[in-house]
Amino acid sequence: MNHFLDEVFLDNSIRSYLISAGIIGGTLLFRRLLAKACAWLIARLITSKNKPFDAQRFNELVQAPIDMFLLVWAVIIAFNRLNMPEALKFSIYKSEFHDIMESLARAVLIGCFMWLCNRIIMYIAHLLHQKAIATEDRTDDQLVIFFSDFMKVIVWIIGILLILKFSFGFDLNNVLTGLSIVGAALALAFRESLENLIASFIIFFDKPFTIGDIVKVESITGTVEKIGLRSTRIRTAEKTFATMPNKKMVDSILDNQTLRTQRNVLNRIEISMKTPAQVVANYIAGIENILQQPHVLDSNVFLADTGVSANIIHVEYFVDMEPSMKEFFKLREKVNLQILTLAAELHIEMAAESRAITLRQQ
């Protein structure tokens, strides 16, 4: 048996192949248990007894990257025990195949570690978000999302630098010097993206709006659902998902409808010129009585203009923010119906009904 295990195949004994296969197979077999143990250890490091811990959410986020990290590590250890066969000792663009494989293995290992760090950031952001939504202030919701995205970008930048250092042997001092030069060129090429990034900081610190506010920017009106590093996502009244660059959210005239204290309603009623002045006065007084409604804070009704085709009555009133939008529309509908009913009771003819066009043939 020992003689068989000592047989050499492709510069390695069968014993070495079996040991390497056992390392990989054992990792595949027990990686779930190992991943849970690693997840438990990481959880102990980033949480304490006084802080909340969502075990299910944490395991959902970190299970996959830990599994991959352990598997890649096991493959690296297994292949490191084997000798490179002579048949695989060749060069590709003056680089040994063995060195290329080692560099790729380090890059994948670092990538898995950065993936794990990214998922941990997502979990911390999840806990902070749960804590933020429990408060009435929505500024902290915006803070969590903003810095979550920002930290993800920082983690992946660090990961790329680590891959350049430990996989490809670049000197980070030279890399950073080169990046400063390249960064200046990229700043000119991607000027709009940088402007949007700067605008995101302005939105965060100036707080012209927060997540959940109803805003109007140019022709887009909707609820802010996410404020990112580059753009702001708005859910419109038609339930579509609009993406607005942050630069436009800062530079354009923005109407934050959530911060308004009252809702304004403006009607323009045109009645016939045949209507007697006393009837018009009674109609205006009746409309003023109609506007004595709950939630109506102030009203203004007057004869705005009289001309050749119609008498124009200006009706304006303000409603407080207590009723919901559906209740506000119902109140507006109720007022309009009562105004029409009053016009019918006073036998007032609308201007559109009294207009007639007569065609005469020469």
mmCIF file of C-alpha atoms in Angstrom:
data_model
loop_
_atom_site.group_PDB
_atom_site.id
_atom_site.type_symbol
_atom_site.label_atom_id
_atom_site.label_comp_id
_atom_site.label_asym_id
_atom_site.label_seq_id
_atom_site.Cartn_x
_atom_site.Cartn_y
_atom_site.Cartn_z
ATOM 1 C CA MET A 1 0.000 0.000 0.000
ATOM 2 C CA ASN A 2 2.801 2.390 0.893
ATOM 3 C CA HIS A 3 4.521 1.498 -2.364
ATOM 4 C CA PHE A 4 1.402 2.534 -4.271
ATOM 5 C CA LEU A 5 1.085 5.797 -2.341
ATOM 6 C CA ASP A 6 4.711 6.624 -3.078
ATOM 7 C CA GLU A 7 4.190 6.278 -6.835
ATOM 8 C CA VAL A 8 5.104 9.552 -8.590
ATOM 9 C CA PHE A 9 2.778 11.035 -11.171
ATOM 10 C CA LEU A 10 3.454 14.446 -12.744
ATOM 11 C CA ASP A 11 6.276 15.112 -10.261
ATOM 12 C CA ASN A 12 4.052 14.435 -7.216
ATOM 13 C CA SER A 13 3.327 11.292 -5.257
ATOM 14 C CA ILE A 14 -0.169 9.872 -5.072
ATOM 15 C CA ARG A 15 0.005 10.476 -1.326
ATOM 16 C CA SER A 16 0.427 14.222 -1.949
ATOM 17 C CA TYR A 17 -2.512 14.226 -4.353
ATOM 18 C CA LEU A 18 -4.713 12.473 -1.826
ATOM 19 C CA ILE A 19 -3.739 14.860 0.962
ATOM 20 C CA SER A 20 -4.473 17.888 -1.236
ATOM 21 C CA ALA A 21 -7.763 16.350 -2.374
ATOM 22 C CA GLY A 22 -8.610 15.631 1.277
ATOM 23 C CA ILE A 23 -8.017 19.295 2.193
ATOM 24 C CA ILE A 24 -10.322 20.495 -0.587
ATOM 25 C CA GLY A 25 -12.917 17.767 0.045
ATOM 26 C CA GLY A 26 -12.910 18.363 3.800
ATOM 27 C CA THR A 27 -13.411 22.073 3.250
ATOM 28 C CA LEU A 28 -16.297 21.406 0.845
ATOM 29 C CA LEU A 29 -17.842 19.023 3.343
ATOM 30 C CA PHE A 30 -17.491 21.121 6.487
ATOM 31 C CA ARG A 31 -17.383 24.659 5.076
ATOM 32 C CA ARG A 32 -20.939 25.369 6.249
ATOM 33 C CA LEU A 33 -19.980 24.589 9.828
ATOM 34 C CA LEU A 34 -16.731 26.494 9.456
ATOM 35 C CA ALA A 35 -18.576 29.456 7.934
ATOM 36 C CA LYS A 36 -21.052 29.528 10.826
ATOM 37 C CA ALA A 37 -18.202 29.404 13.329
ATOM 38 C CA CYS A 38 -16.406 32.255 11.547
ATOM 39 C CA ALA A 39 -19.665 34.244 11.361
ATOM 40 C CA TRP A 40 -20.192 33.770 15.099
ATOM 41 C CA LEU A 41 -16.631 34.946 15.800
ATOM 42 C CA ILE A 42 -17.026 38.020 13.575
ATOM 43 C CA ALA A 43 -20.360 38.801 15.229
ATOM 44 C CA ARG A 44 -18.709 38.707 18.666
ATOM 45 C CA LEU A 45 -16.092 41.174 17.438
ATOM 46 C CA ILE A 46 -18.466 43.767 15.936
ATOM 47 C CA THR A 47 -21.309 43.581 18.478
ATOM 48 C CA SER A 48 -21.677 43.771 22.219
ATOM 49 C CA LYS A 49 -24.293 42.729 24.759
ATOM 50 C CA ASN A 50 -25.870 46.177 24.834
ATOM 51 C CA LYS A 51 -26.288 46.399 21.049
ATOM 52 C CA PRO A 52 -29.030 44.657 19.034
ATOM 53 C CA PHE A 53 -28.015 41.701 16.876
ATOM 54 C CA ASP A 54 -30.030 40.294 13.967
ATOM 55 C CA ALA A 55 -28.531 36.824 13.589
ATOM 56 C CA GLN A 56 -30.648 35.825 10.602
ATOM 57 C CA ARG A 57 -29.834 38.937 8.593
ATOM 58 C CA PHE A 58 -26.142 38.719 9.525
ATOM 59 C CA ASN A 59 -25.881 35.076 8.402
ATOM 60 C CA GLU A 60 -27.669 35.842 5.132
ATOM 61 C CA LEU A 61 -25.137 38.539 4.329
ATOM 62 C CA VAL A 62 -21.834 36.962 5.419
ATOM 63 C CA GLN A 63 -22.472 33.259 4.692
ATOM 64 C CA ALA A 64 -21.669 33.383 0.958
ATOM 65 C CA PRO A 65 -18.417 35.425 1.157
ATOM 66 C CA ILE A 66 -17.110 33.332 4.080
ATOM 67 C CA ASP A 67 -17.873 30.117 2.159
ATOM 68 C CA MET A 68 -16.003 31.376 -0.879
ATOM 69 C CA PHE A 69 -13.111 32.703 1.211
ATOM 70 C CA LEU A 70 -12.641 29.359 2.987
ATOM 71 C CA LEU A 71 -12.854 27.399 -0.272
ATOM 72 C CA VAL A 72 -10.291 29.591 -2.049
ATOM 73 C CA TRP A 73 -7.977 29.404 0.952
ATOM 74 C CA ALA A 74 -8.264 25.613 1.035
ATOM 75 C CA VAL A 75 -7.496 25.376 -2.703
ATOM 76 C CA ILE A 76 -4.414 27.586 -2.255
ATOM 77 C CA ILE A 77 -3.133 25.473 0.661
ATOM 78 C CA ALA A 78 -3.818 22.229 -1.224
ATOM 79 C CA PHE A 79 -2.018 23.273 -4.390
ATOM 80 C CA ASN A 80 0.829 24.790 -2.393
ATOM 81 C CA ARG A 81 1.657 21.266 -1.134
ATOM 82 C CA LEU A 82 2.163 20.034 -4.698
ATOM 83 C CA ASN A 83 5.173 20.513 -6.899
ATOM 84 C CA MET A 84 4.669 22.238 -10.201
ATOM 85 C CA PRO A 85 4.949 19.587 -12.955
ATOM 86 C CA GLU A 86 7.586 20.142 -15.603
ATOM 87 C CA ALA A 87 4.858 20.174 -18.244
ATOM 88 C CA LEU A 88 3.377 23.315 -16.666
ATOM 89 C CA LYS A 89 6.641 25.182 -16.309
ATOM 90 C CA PHE A 90 6.294 27.625 -19.188
ATOM 91 C CA SER A 91 6.190 31.367 -19.592
ATOM 92 C CA ILE A 92 3.470 33.706 -20.807
ATOM 93 C CA TYR A 93 4.760 37.107 -21.842
ATOM 94 C CA LYS A 94 7.965 36.580 -19.823
ATOM 95 C CA SER A 95 5.991 35.570 -16.727
ATOM 96 C CA GLU A 96 6.091 32.077 -15.288
ATOM 97 C CA PHE A 97 2.781 30.220 -15.316
ATOM 98 C CA HIS A 98 3.273 29.351 -11.638
ATOM 99 C CA ASP A 99 3.669 33.028 -10.720
ATOM 100 C CA ILE A 100 0.593 33.983 -12.732
ATOM 101 C CA MET A 101 -1.516 31.388 -10.920
ATOM 102 C CA GLU A 102 -0.246 32.560 -7.524
ATOM 103 C CA SER A 103 -1.062 36.172 -8.386
ATOM 104 C CA LEU A 104 -4.562 35.250 -9.501
ATOM 105 C CA ALA A 105 -5.094 33.195 -6.330
ATOM 106 C CA ARG A 106 -4.052 36.138 -4.130
ATOM 107 C CA ALA A 107 -6.325 38.461 -6.111
ATOM 108 C CA VAL A 108 -9.314 36.132 -5.642
ATOM 109 C CA LEU A 109 -8.544 35.741 -1.923
ATOM 110 C CA ILE A 110 -8.330 39.517 -1.426
ATOM 111 C CA GLY A 111 -11.517 39.951 -3.463
ATOM 112 C CA CYS A 112 -13.364 37.501 -1.214
ATOM 113 C CA PHE A 113 -12.125 39.352 1.870
ATOM 114 C CA MET A 114 -13.290 42.701 0.444
ATOM 115 C CA TRP A 115 -16.633 41.080 -0.369
ATOM 116 C CA LEU A 116 -16.915 40.008 3.262
ATOM 117 C CA CYS A 117 -16.041 43.517 4.486
ATOM 118 C CA ASN A 118 -18.667 44.940 2.136
ATOM 119 C CA ARG A 119 -21.331 42.609 3.550
ATOM 120 C CA ILE A 120 -20.371 43.563 7.120
ATOM 121 C CA ILE A 121 -20.855 47.220 6.186
ATOM 122 C CA MET A 122 -24.282 46.314 4.775
ATOM 123 C CA TYR A 123 -25.191 44.596 8.045
ATOM 124 C CA ILE A 124 -24.084 47.574 10.161
ATOM 125 C CA ALA A 125 -26.067 49.854 7.835
ATOM 126 C CA HIS A 126 -29.072 47.558 8.312
ATOM 127 C CA LEU A 127 -28.881 47.919 12.104
ATOM 128 C CA LEU A 128 -28.458 51.690 11.870
ATOM 129 C CA HIS A 129 -31.375 51.901 9.440
ATOM 130 C CA GLN A 130 -33.627 49.962 11.810
ATOM 131 C CA LYS A 131 -32.647 52.366 14.568
ATOM 132 C CA ALA A 132 -33.135 55.394 12.299
ATOM 133 C CA ILE A 133 -36.651 54.502 11.166
ATOM 134 C CA ALA A 134 -37.732 54.338 14.800
ATOM 135 C CA THR A 135 -37.142 58.096 15.096
ATOM 136 C CA GLU A 136 -39.347 60.828 13.616
ATOM 137 C CA ASP A 137 -36.379 62.667 12.106
ATOM 138 C CA ARG A 138 -35.684 61.339 8.592
ATOM 139 C CA THR A 139 -32.275 62.988 8.338
ATOM 140 C CA ASP A 140 -30.610 60.002 9.986
ATOM 141 C CA ASP A 141 -32.178 57.712 7.330
ATOM 142 C CA GLN A 142 -30.440 59.752 4.666
ATOM 143 C CA LEU A 143 -27.192 59.683 6.675
ATOM 144 C CA VAL A 144 -27.189 55.865 6.878
ATOM 145 C CA ILE A 145 -27.725 55.339 3.143
ATOM 146 C CA PHE A 146 -25.209 57.990 2.146
ATOM 147 C CA PHE A 147 -22.338 56.754 4.300
ATOM 148 C CA SER A 148 -23.147 53.122 3.517
ATOM 149 C CA ASP A 149 -22.600 53.771 -0.188
ATOM 150 C CA PHE A 150 -19.534 55.886 0.570
ATOM 151 C CA MET A 151 -17.887 53.192 2.727
ATOM 152 C CA LYS A 152 -18.556 50.535 0.072
ATOM 153 C CA VAL A 153 -16.645 52.606 -2.470
ATOM 154 C CA ILE A 154 -13.750 53.104 -0.029
ATOM 155 C CA VAL A 155 -13.573 49.350 0.708
ATOM 156 C CA TRP A 156 -13.360 48.412 -2.972
ATOM 157 C CA ILE A 157 -10.720 51.083 -3.622
ATOM 158 C CA ILE A 158 -8.628 49.618 -0.783
ATOM 159 C CA GLY A 159 -9.201 46.132 -2.245
ATOM 160 C CA ILE A 160 -7.918 47.188 -5.667
ATOM 161 C CA LEU A 161 -4.809 48.737 -4.083
ATOM 162 C CA LEU A 162 -4.161 45.532 -2.091
ATOM 163 C CA ILE A 163 -4.476 43.426 -5.250
ATOM 164 C CA LEU A 164 -2.008 45.684 -7.058
ATOM 165 C CA LYS A 165 0.404 45.403 -4.111
ATOM 166 C CA PHE A 166 0.264 41.716 -3.159
ATOM 167 C CA SER A 167 -0.793 40.116 -6.453
ATOM 168 C CA PHE A 168 1.102 42.102 -9.030
ATOM 169 C CA GLY A 169 3.912 43.537 -6.901
ATOM 170 C CA PHE A 170 3.297 47.223 -7.617
ATOM 171 C CA ASP A 171 4.857 49.807 -5.334
ATOM 172 C CA LEU A 172 1.925 51.650 -3.767
ATOM 173 C CA ASN A 173 3.917 54.892 -3.558
ATOM 174 C CA ASN A 174 4.409 54.852 -7.306
ATOM 175 C CA VAL A 175 0.808 53.734 -7.798
ATOM 176 C CA LEU A 176 -0.538 56.608 -5.699
ATOM 177 C CA THR A 177 1.715 59.061 -7.508
ATOM 178 C CA GLY A 178 0.475 57.763 -10.831
ATOM 179 C CA LEU A 179 -3.110 57.840 -9.622
ATOM 180 C CA SER A 180 -2.755 61.507 -8.708
ATOM 181 C CA ILE A 181 -1.732 62.287 -12.274
ATOM 182 C CA VAL A 182 -4.358 60.011 -13.745
ATOM 183 C CA GLY A 183 -6.904 61.416 -11.299
ATOM 184 C CA ALA A 184 -6.328 64.919 -12.615
ATOM 185 C CA ALA A 185 -6.990 63.696 -16.139
ATOM 186 C CA LEU A 186 -10.029 61.698 -15.039
ATOM 187 C CA ALA A 187 -11.350 64.719 -13.160
ATOM 188 C CA LEU A 188 -11.548 66.566 -16.464
ATOM 189 C CA ALA A 189 -12.987 63.580 -18.308
ATOM 190 C CA PHE A 190 -15.576 62.759 -15.642
ATOM 191 C CA ARG A 191 -16.353 66.285 -14.564
ATOM 192 C CA GLU A 192 -20.108 65.708 -14.428
ATOM 193 C CA SER A 193 -19.706 62.645 -12.201
ATOM 194 C CA LEU A 194 -17.524 64.628 -9.796
ATOM 195 C CA GLU A 195 -20.033 67.463 -9.799
ATOM 196 C CA ASN A 196 -22.761 64.985 -8.864
ATOM 197 C CA LEU A 197 -20.546 63.588 -6.087
ATOM 198 C CA ILE A 198 -19.944 67.077 -4.679
ATOM 199 C CA ALA A 199 -23.660 67.815 -4.995
ATOM 200 C CA SER A 200 -24.413 64.727 -2.909
ATOM 201 C CA PHE A 201 -22.325 66.204 -0.058
ATOM 202 C CA ILE A 202 -24.201 69.512 -0.460
ATOM 203 C CA ILE A 203 -27.531 67.693 -0.228
ATOM 204 C CA PHE A 204 -26.358 65.833 2.857
ATOM 205 C CA PHE A 205 -25.115 68.878 4.774
ATOM 206 C CA ASP A 206 -27.580 71.522 3.491
ATOM 207 C CA LYS A 207 -30.606 69.158 3.717
ATOM 208 C CA PRO A 208 -32.924 70.793 1.135
ATOM 209 C CA PHE A 209 -34.861 67.513 1.236
ATOM 210 C CA THR A 210 -34.665 64.111 2.888
ATOM 211 C CA ILE A 211 -35.864 60.608 2.109
ATOM 212 C CA GLY A 212 -39.663 60.485 2.097
ATOM 213 C CA ASP A 213 -40.176 64.133 1.088
ATOM 214 C CA ILE A 214 -42.430 64.988 -1.845
ATOM 215 C CA VAL A 215 -40.436 67.256 -4.174
ATOM 216 C CA LYS A 216 -40.909 68.874 -7.560
ATOM 217 C CA VAL A 217 -37.865 69.396 -9.782
ATOM 218 C CA GLU A 218 -38.557 70.814 -13.231
ATOM 219 C CA SER A 219 -41.352 68.572 -14.570
ATOM 220 C CA ILE A 220 -40.781 65.676 -12.117
ATOM 221 C CA THR A 221 -42.909 65.407 -8.972
ATOM 222 C CA GLY A 222 -42.675 62.481 -6.591
ATOM 223 C CA THR A 223 -41.412 61.001 -3.330
ATOM 224 C CA VAL A 224 -37.668 60.767 -2.666
ATOM 225 C CA GLU A 225 -36.782 57.099 -2.098
ATOM 226 C CA LYS A 226 -32.974 57.145 -2.216
ATOM 227 C CA ILE A 227 -30.177 59.703 -2.227
ATOM 228 C CA GLY A 228 -27.024 58.186 -3.707
ATOM 229 C CA LEU A 229 -23.521 59.417 -4.402
ATOM 230 C CA ARG A 230 -24.392 60.285 -7.991
ATOM 231 C CA SER A 231 -28.179 60.548 -8.308
ATOM 232 C CA THR A 232 -31.450 60.821 -6.417
ATOM 233 C CA ARG A 233 -34.256 58.307 -7.031
ATOM 234 C CA ILE A 234 -37.821 59.670 -7.083
ATOM 235 C CA ARG A 235 -41.055 57.659 -7.144
ATOM 236 C CA THR A 236 -43.485 59.733 -9.213
ATOM 237 C CA ALA A 237 -47.260 59.991 -8.827
ATOM 238 C CA GLU A 238 -47.578 57.630 -11.814
ATOM 239 C CA LYS A 239 -45.515 55.076 -9.785
ATOM 240 C CA THR A 240 -42.587 55.331 -12.184
ATOM 241 C CA PHE A 241 -38.995 55.480 -10.894
ATOM 242 C CA ALA A 242 -37.193 58.662 -11.983
ATOM 243 C CA THR A 243 -33.441 59.149 -11.568
ATOM 244 C CA MET A 244 -32.268 62.746 -11.228
ATOM 245 C CA PRO A 245 -28.548 63.711 -11.136
ATOM 246 C CA ASN A 246 -27.620 65.287 -7.825
ATOM 247 C CA LYS A 247 -26.199 68.306 -9.623
ATOM 248 C CA LYS A 248 -29.627 69.062 -11.084
ATOM 249 C CA MET A 249 -31.239 68.586 -7.659
ATOM 250 C CA VAL A 250 -28.915 71.296 -6.314
ATOM 251 C CA ASP A 251 -28.824 73.718 -9.255
ATOM 252 C CA SER A 252 -32.513 73.598 -10.247
ATOM 253 C CA ILE A 253 -35.375 75.294 -8.427
ATOM 254 C CA LEU A 254 -36.619 72.600 -6.049
ATOM 255 C CA ASP A 255 -40.072 72.738 -4.487
ATOM 256 C CA ASN A 256 -40.222 70.642 -1.313
ATOM 257 C CA GLN A 257 -43.960 70.137 -1.003
ATOM 258 C CA THR A 258 -43.629 68.188 2.240
ATOM 259 C CA LEU A 259 -42.394 71.306 4.065
ATOM 260 C CA ARG A 260 -45.357 73.453 3.071
ATOM 261 C CA THR A 261 -47.676 74.477 5.923
ATOM 262 C CA GLN A 262 -50.895 74.827 3.887
ATOM 263 C CA ARG A 263 -52.426 73.588 0.639
ATOM 264 C CA ASN A 264 -53.638 76.237 -1.774
ATOM 265 C CA VAL A 265 -56.746 75.925 -3.984
ATOM 266 C CA LEU A 266 -57.493 78.496 -6.700
ATOM 267 C CA ASN A 267 -60.676 78.561 -8.788
ATOM 268 C CA ARG A 268 -61.699 80.961 -11.548
ATOM 269 C CA ILE A 269 -65.457 81.032 -12.114
ATOM 270 C CA GLU A 270 -66.810 82.758 -15.242
ATOM 271 C CA ILE A 271 -70.500 83.617 -15.150
ATOM 272 C CA SER A 272 -72.715 85.223 -17.755
ATOM 273 C CA MET A 273 -72.751 88.986 -18.249
ATOM 274 C CA LYS A 274 -76.550 88.832 -18.028
ATOM 275 C CA THR A 275 -76.365 88.039 -14.301
ATOM 276 C CA PRO A 276 -77.640 91.003 -12.209
ATOM 277 C CA ALA A 277 -75.178 92.663 -9.847
ATOM 278 C CA GLN A 278 -77.220 91.777 -6.740
ATOM 279 C CA VAL A 279 -77.277 88.099 -7.751
ATOM 280 C CA VAL A 280 -73.493 88.211 -8.249
ATOM 281 C CA ALA A 281 -73.119 89.710 -4.767
ATOM 282 C CA ASN A 282 -75.368 86.984 -3.303
ATOM 283 C CA TYR A 283 -73.371 84.333 -5.142
ATOM 284 C CA ILE A 284 -70.082 85.654 -3.701
ATOM 285 C CA ALA A 285 -71.557 85.731 -0.191
ATOM 286 C CA GLY A 286 -72.851 82.181 -0.627
ATOM 287 C CA ILE A 287 -69.416 80.942 -1.714
ATOM 288 C CA GLU A 288 -67.888 82.578 1.373
ATOM 289 C CA ASN A 289 -70.368 80.658 3.532
ATOM 290 C CA ILE A 290 -69.542 77.421 1.705
ATOM 291 C CA LEU A 291 -65.870 77.886 2.533
ATOM 292 C CA GLN A 292 -66.624 77.848 6.263
ATOM 293 C CA GLN A 293 -65.425 74.233 6.314
ATOM 294 C CA PRO A 294 -63.260 72.327 8.795
ATOM 295 C CA HIS A 295 -59.541 72.514 7.916
ATOM 296 C CA VAL A 296 -60.081 75.628 5.709
ATOM 297 C CA LEU A 297 -57.824 78.238 7.298
ATOM 298 C CA ASP A 298 -58.312 81.277 5.099
ATOM 299 C CA SER A 299 -60.369 82.206 2.043
ATOM 300 C CA ASN A 300 -60.702 85.068 -0.398
ATOM 301 C CA VAL A 301 -63.679 85.466 -2.780
ATOM 302 C CA PHE A 302 -64.251 88.568 -4.921
ATOM 303 C CA LEU A 303 -65.320 89.749 -8.370
ATOM 304 C CA ALA A 304 -61.944 89.891 -10.061
ATOM 305 C CA ASP A 305 -62.949 91.250 -13.455
ATOM 306 C CA THR A 306 -65.873 92.042 -15.695
ATOM 307 C CA GLY A 307 -65.662 92.345 -19.422
ATOM 308 C CA VAL A 308 -67.361 91.684 -22.724
ATOM 309 C CA SER A 309 -67.776 87.903 -22.401
ATOM 310 C CA ALA A 310 -67.953 87.070 -18.667
ATOM 311 C CA ASN A 311 -67.902 88.169 -15.052
ATOM 312 C CA ILE A 312 -64.916 86.489 -13.399
ATOM 313 C CA ILE A 313 -65.119 85.493 -9.727
ATOM 314 C CA HIS A 314 -61.817 84.710 -8.006
ATOM 315 C CA VAL A 315 -62.076 81.944 -5.373
ATOM 316 C CA GLU A 316 -58.979 81.094 -3.319
ATOM 317 C CA TYR A 317 -58.698 79.199 -0.047
ATOM 318 C CA PHE A 318 -56.049 77.433 2.036
ATOM 319 C CA VAL A 319 -56.339 74.033 3.712
ATOM 320 C CA ASP A 320 -54.147 72.828 6.600
ATOM 321 C CA MET A 321 -51.889 69.778 6.301
ATOM 322 C CA GLU A 322 -53.845 67.554 8.698
ATOM 323 C CA PRO A 323 -56.080 65.830 6.077
ATOM 324 C CA SER A 324 -54.457 63.217 3.868
ATOM 325 C CA MET A 325 -54.259 63.801 0.123
ATOM 326 C CA LYS A 326 -57.357 61.658 -0.437
ATOM 327 C CA GLU A 327 -59.305 63.626 2.202
ATOM 328 C CA PHE A 328 -58.040 66.899 0.692
ATOM 329 C CA PHE A 329 -59.335 65.907 -2.759
ATOM 330 C CA LYS A 330 -62.689 64.945 -1.230
ATOM 331 C CA LEU A 331 -62.919 68.342 0.515
ATOM 332 C CA ARG A 332 -62.097 70.130 -2.726
ATOM 333 C CA GLU A 333 -64.732 68.086 -4.559
ATOM 334 C CA LYS A 334 -67.326 68.874 -1.881
ATOM 335 C CA VAL A 335 -66.672 72.636 -2.166
ATOM 336 C CA ASN A 336 -66.892 72.554 -5.974
ATOM 337 C CA LEU A 337 -70.207 70.654 -5.917
ATOM 338 C CA GLN A 338 -71.694 73.106 -3.402
ATOM 339 C CA ILE A 339 -70.588 76.032 -5.572
ATOM 340 C CA LEU A 340 -72.308 74.459 -8.589
ATOM 341 C CA THR A 341 -75.449 73.749 -6.535
ATOM 342 C CA LEU A 342 -75.555 77.374 -5.340
ATOM 343 C CA ALA A 343 -75.247 78.618 -8.935
ATOM 344 C CA ALA A 344 -78.203 76.447 -9.927
ATOM 345 C CA GLU A 345 -80.296 77.720 -6.995
ATOM 346 C CA LEU A 346 -79.620 81.353 -7.943
ATOM 347 C CA HIS A 347 -80.271 80.574 -11.635
ATOM 348 C CA ILE A 348 -76.805 81.782 -12.572
ATOM 349 C CA GLU A 349 -75.720 80.939 -16.094
ATOM 350 C CA MET A 350 -72.091 80.119 -16.714
ATOM 351 C CA ALA A 351 -70.319 82.150 -19.378
ATOM 352 C CA ALA A 352 -69.528 79.126 -21.531
ATOM 353 C CA GLU A 353 -73.246 78.317 -21.752
ATOM 354 C CA SER A 354 -74.234 81.808 -22.963
ATOM 355 C CA ARG A 355 -71.711 82.096 -25.757
ATOM 356 C CA ALA A 356 -73.060 81.532 -29.247
ATOM 357 C CA ILE A 357 -71.534 81.819 -32.701
ATOM 358 C CA THR A 358 -73.786 82.970 -35.567
ATOM 359 C CA LEU A 359 -72.748 82.298 -39.165
ATOM 360 C CA ARG A 360 -74.334 84.402 -41.891
ATOM 361 C CA GLN A 361 -73.987 83.686 -45.570
ATOM 362 C CA GLN A 362 -73.386 86.697 -47.833
#
